[in-house]
PDB file of C-alpha atoms and ligand atoms in Angstrom:
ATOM      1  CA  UNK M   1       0.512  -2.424 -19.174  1.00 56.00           C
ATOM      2  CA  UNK M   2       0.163  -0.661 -15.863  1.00 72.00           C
ATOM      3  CA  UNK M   3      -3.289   1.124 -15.701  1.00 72.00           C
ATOM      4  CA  UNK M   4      -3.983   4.511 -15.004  1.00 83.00           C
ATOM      5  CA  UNK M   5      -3.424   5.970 -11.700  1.00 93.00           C
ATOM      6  CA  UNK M   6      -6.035   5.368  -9.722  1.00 96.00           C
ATOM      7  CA  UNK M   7      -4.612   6.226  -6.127  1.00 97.00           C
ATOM      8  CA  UNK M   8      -3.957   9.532  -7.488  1.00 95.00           C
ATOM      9  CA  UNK M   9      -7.607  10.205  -7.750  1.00 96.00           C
ATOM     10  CA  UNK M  10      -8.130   8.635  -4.171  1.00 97.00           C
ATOM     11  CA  UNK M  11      -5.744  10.720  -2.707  1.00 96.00           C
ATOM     12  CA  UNK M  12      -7.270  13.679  -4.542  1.00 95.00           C
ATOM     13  CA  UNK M  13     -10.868  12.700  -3.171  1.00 95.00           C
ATOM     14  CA  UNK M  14     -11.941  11.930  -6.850  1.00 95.00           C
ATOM     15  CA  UNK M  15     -13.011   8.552  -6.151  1.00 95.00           C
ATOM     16  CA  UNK M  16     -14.175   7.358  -2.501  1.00 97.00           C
ATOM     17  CA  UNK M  17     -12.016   4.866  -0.475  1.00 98.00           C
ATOM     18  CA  UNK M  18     -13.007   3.318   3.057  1.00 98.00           C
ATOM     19  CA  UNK M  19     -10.085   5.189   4.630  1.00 98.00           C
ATOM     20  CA  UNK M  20      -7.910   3.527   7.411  1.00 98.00           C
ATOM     21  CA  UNK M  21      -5.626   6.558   8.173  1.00 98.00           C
ATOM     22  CA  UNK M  22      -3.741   9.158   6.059  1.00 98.00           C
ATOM     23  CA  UNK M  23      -1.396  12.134   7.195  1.00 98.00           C
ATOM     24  CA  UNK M  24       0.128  14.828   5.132  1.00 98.00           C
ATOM     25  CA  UNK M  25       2.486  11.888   3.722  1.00 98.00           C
ATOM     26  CA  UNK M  26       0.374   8.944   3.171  1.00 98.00           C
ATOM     27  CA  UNK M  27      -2.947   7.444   2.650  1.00 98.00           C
ATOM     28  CA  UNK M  28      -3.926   3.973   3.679  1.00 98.00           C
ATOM     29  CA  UNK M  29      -7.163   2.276   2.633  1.00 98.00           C
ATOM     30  CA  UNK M  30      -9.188  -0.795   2.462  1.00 98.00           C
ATOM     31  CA  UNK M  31      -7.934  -2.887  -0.769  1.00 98.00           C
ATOM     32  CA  UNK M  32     -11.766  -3.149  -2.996  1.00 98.00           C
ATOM     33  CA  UNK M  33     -10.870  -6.648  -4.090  1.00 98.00           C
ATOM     34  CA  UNK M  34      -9.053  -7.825  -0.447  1.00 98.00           C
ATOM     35  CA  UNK M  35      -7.303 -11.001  -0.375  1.00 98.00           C
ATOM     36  CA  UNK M  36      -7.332 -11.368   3.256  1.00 98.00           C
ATOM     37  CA  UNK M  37     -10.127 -10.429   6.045  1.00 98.00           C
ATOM     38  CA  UNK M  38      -7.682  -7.427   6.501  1.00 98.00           C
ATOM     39  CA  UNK M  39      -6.395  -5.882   3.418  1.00 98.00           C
ATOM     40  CA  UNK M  40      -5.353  -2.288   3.598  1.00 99.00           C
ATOM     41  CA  UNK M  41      -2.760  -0.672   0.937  1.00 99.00           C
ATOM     42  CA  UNK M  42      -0.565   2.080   2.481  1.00 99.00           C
ATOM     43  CA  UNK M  43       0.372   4.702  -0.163  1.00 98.00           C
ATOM     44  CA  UNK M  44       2.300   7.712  -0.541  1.00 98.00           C
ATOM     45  CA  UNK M  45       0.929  11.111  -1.638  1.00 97.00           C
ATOM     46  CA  UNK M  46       4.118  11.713  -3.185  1.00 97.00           C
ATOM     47  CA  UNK M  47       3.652  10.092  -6.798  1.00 95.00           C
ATOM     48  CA  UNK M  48       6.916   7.281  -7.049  1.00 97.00           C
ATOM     49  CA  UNK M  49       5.591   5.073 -10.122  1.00 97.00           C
ATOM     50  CA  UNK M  50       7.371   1.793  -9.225  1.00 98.00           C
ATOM     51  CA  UNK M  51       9.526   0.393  -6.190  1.00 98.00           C
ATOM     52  CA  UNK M  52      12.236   0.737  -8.966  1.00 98.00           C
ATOM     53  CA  UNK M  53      11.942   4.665  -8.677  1.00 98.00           C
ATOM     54  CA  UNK M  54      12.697   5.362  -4.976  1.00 98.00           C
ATOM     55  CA  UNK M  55      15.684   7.394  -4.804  1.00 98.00           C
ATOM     56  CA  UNK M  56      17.597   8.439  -1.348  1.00 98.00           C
ATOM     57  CA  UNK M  57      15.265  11.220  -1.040  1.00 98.00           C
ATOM     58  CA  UNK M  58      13.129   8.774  -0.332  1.00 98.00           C
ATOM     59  CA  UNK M  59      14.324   7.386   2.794  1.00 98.00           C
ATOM     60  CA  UNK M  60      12.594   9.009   5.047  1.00 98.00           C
ATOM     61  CA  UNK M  61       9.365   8.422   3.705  1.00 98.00           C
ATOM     62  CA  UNK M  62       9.682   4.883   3.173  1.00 98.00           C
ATOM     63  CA  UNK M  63      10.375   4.447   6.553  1.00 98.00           C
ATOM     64  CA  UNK M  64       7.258   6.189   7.516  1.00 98.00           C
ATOM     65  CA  UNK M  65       5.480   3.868   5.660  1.00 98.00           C
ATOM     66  CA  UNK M  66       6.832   0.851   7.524  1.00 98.00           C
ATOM     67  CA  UNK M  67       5.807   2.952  10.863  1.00 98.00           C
ATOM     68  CA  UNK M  68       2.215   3.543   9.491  1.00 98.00           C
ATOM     69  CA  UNK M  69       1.644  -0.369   8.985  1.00 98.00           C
ATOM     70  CA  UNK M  70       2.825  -1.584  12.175  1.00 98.00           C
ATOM     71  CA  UNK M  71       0.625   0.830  14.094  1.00 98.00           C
ATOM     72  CA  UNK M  72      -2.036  -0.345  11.743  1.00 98.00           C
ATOM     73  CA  UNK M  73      -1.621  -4.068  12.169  1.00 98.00           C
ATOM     74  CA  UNK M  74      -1.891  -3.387  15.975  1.00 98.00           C
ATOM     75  CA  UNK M  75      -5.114  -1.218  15.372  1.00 98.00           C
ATOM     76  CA  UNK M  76      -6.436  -3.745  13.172  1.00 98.00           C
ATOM     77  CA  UNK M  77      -5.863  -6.377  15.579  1.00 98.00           C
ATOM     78  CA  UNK M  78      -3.343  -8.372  13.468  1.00 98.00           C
ATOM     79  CA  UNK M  79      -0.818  -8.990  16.717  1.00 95.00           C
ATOM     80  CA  UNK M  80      -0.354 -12.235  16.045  1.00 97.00           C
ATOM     81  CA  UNK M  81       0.886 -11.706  12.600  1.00 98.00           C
ATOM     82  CA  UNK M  82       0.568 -10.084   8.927  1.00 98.00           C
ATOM     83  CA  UNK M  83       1.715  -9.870   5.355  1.00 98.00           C
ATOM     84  CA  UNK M  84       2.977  -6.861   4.007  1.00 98.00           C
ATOM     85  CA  UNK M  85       3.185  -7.014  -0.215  1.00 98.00           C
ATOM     86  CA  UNK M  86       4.875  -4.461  -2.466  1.00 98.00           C
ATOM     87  CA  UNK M  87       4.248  -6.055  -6.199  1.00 98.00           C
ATOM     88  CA  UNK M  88       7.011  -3.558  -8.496  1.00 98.00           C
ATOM     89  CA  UNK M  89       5.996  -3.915 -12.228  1.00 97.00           C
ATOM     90  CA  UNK M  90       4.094  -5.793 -14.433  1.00 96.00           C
ATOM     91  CA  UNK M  91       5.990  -9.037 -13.376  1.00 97.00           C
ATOM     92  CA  UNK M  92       5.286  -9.143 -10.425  1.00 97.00           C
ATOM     93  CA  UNK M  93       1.519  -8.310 -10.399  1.00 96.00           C
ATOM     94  CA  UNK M  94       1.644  -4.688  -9.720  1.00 97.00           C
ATOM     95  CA  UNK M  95      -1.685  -2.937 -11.884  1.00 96.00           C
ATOM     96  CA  UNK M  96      -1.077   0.492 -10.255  1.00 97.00           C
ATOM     97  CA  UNK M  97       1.622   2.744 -11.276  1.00 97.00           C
ATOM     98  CA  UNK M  98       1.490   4.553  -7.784  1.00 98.00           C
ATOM     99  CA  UNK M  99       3.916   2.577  -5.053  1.00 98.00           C
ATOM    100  CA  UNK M 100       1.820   0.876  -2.145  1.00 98.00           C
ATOM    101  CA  UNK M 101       2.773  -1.608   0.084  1.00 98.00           C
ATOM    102  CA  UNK M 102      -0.481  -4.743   0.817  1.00 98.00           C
ATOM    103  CA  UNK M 103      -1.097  -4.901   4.675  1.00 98.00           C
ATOM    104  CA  UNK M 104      -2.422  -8.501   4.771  1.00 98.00           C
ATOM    105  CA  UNK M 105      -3.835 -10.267   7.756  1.00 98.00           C
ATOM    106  CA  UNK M 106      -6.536 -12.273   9.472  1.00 98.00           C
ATOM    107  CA  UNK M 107      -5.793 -15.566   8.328  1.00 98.00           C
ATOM    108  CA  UNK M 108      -3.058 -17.642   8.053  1.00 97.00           C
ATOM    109  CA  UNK M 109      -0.603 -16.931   5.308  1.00 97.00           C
ATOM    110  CA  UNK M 110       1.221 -19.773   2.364  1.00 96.00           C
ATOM    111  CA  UNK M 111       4.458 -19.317   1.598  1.00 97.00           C
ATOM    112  CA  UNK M 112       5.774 -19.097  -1.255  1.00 95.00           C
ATOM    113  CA  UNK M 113       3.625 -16.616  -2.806  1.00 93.00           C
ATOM    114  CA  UNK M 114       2.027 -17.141  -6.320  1.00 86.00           C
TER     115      UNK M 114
HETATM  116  P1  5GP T 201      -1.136  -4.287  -7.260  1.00 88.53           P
HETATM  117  O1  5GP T 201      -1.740  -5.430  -8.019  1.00 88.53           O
HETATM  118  O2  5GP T 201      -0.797  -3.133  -8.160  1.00 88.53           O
HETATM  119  O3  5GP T 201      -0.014  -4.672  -6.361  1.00 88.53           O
HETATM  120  O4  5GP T 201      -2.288  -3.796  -6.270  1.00 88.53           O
HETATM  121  C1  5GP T 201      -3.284  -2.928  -6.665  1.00 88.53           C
HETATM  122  C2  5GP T 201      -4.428  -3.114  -5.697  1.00 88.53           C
HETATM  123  O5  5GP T 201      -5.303  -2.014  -5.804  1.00 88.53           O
HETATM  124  C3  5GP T 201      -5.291  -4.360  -5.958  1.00 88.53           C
HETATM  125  O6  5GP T 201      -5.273  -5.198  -4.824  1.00 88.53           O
HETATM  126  C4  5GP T 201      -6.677  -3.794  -6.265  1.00 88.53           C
HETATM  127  O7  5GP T 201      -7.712  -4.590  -5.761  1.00 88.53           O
HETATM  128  C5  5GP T 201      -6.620  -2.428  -5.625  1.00 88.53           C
HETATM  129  N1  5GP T 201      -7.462  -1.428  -6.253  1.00 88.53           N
HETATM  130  C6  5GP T 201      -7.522  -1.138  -7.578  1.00 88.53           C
HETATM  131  N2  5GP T 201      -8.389  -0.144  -7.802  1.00 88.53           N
HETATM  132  C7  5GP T 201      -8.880   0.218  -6.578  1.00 88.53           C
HETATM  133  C8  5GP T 201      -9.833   1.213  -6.167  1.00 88.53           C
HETATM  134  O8  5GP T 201     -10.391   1.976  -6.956  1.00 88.53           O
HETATM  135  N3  5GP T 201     -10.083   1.292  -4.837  1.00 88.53           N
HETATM  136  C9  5GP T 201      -9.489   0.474  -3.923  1.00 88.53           C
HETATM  137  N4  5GP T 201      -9.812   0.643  -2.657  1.00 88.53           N
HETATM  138  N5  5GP T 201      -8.584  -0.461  -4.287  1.00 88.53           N
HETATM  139  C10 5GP T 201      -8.291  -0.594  -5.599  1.00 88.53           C
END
């Protein structure tokens, strides 16, 4: 089962988060459990539950997204590479019912993924 919404409640200033940059459409902050020396998840404020769920309207703002990450991978001095994750449902790892894309980096990266 997914788990409550967490993000929510960071976006809401309910629970702190080292914050890497937010704007009146997204939030990104520093993963608590990183699996990389840089691990930042890039949200939306706009609640979309699962990758599944993005409709056209969406479009724009998933584009902004992209845009937020690669000015944070050059302010986070990942130039010479970086990850980014977006687990949708349980299957593929994701515990948070709030869409947010992994900006990984700072060491090399496997492929395939687990
Ligand atoms: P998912 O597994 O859903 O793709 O990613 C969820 C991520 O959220 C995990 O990497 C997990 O460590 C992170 N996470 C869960 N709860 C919190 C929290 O309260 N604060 C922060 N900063 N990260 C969290």
């Amino acid at each position: 089962m997914l788990a409550d919404n967490i993000f929510l409640k960071i976006i809401e200033g309910k629970i702190p988060a080292r914050i890497a940059y937010q704007d009146d459409r997204c939030l990104a902050f520093h993963d608590i459990n990183p699996q990389a020396p840089v691990h930042v998840l890039i949200i939306p404020k706009k609640v979309i539950a699962t990758h599944a769920d993005v409709t056209r309207e969406d479009k724009e703002l998933l584009g902004h997204l992209h845009v937020v990450a690669a000015r944070l991978a050059e302010q986070l001095d990942l130039a010479d590479g970086y990850r980014l994750v977006l687990n949708c449902k349980e299957k593929a790892g994701q515990t948070v019912p709030h869409l947010h894309m992994h900006l990984l980096g700072g060491r090399q990266m496997a492929w395939p993924p687990g």
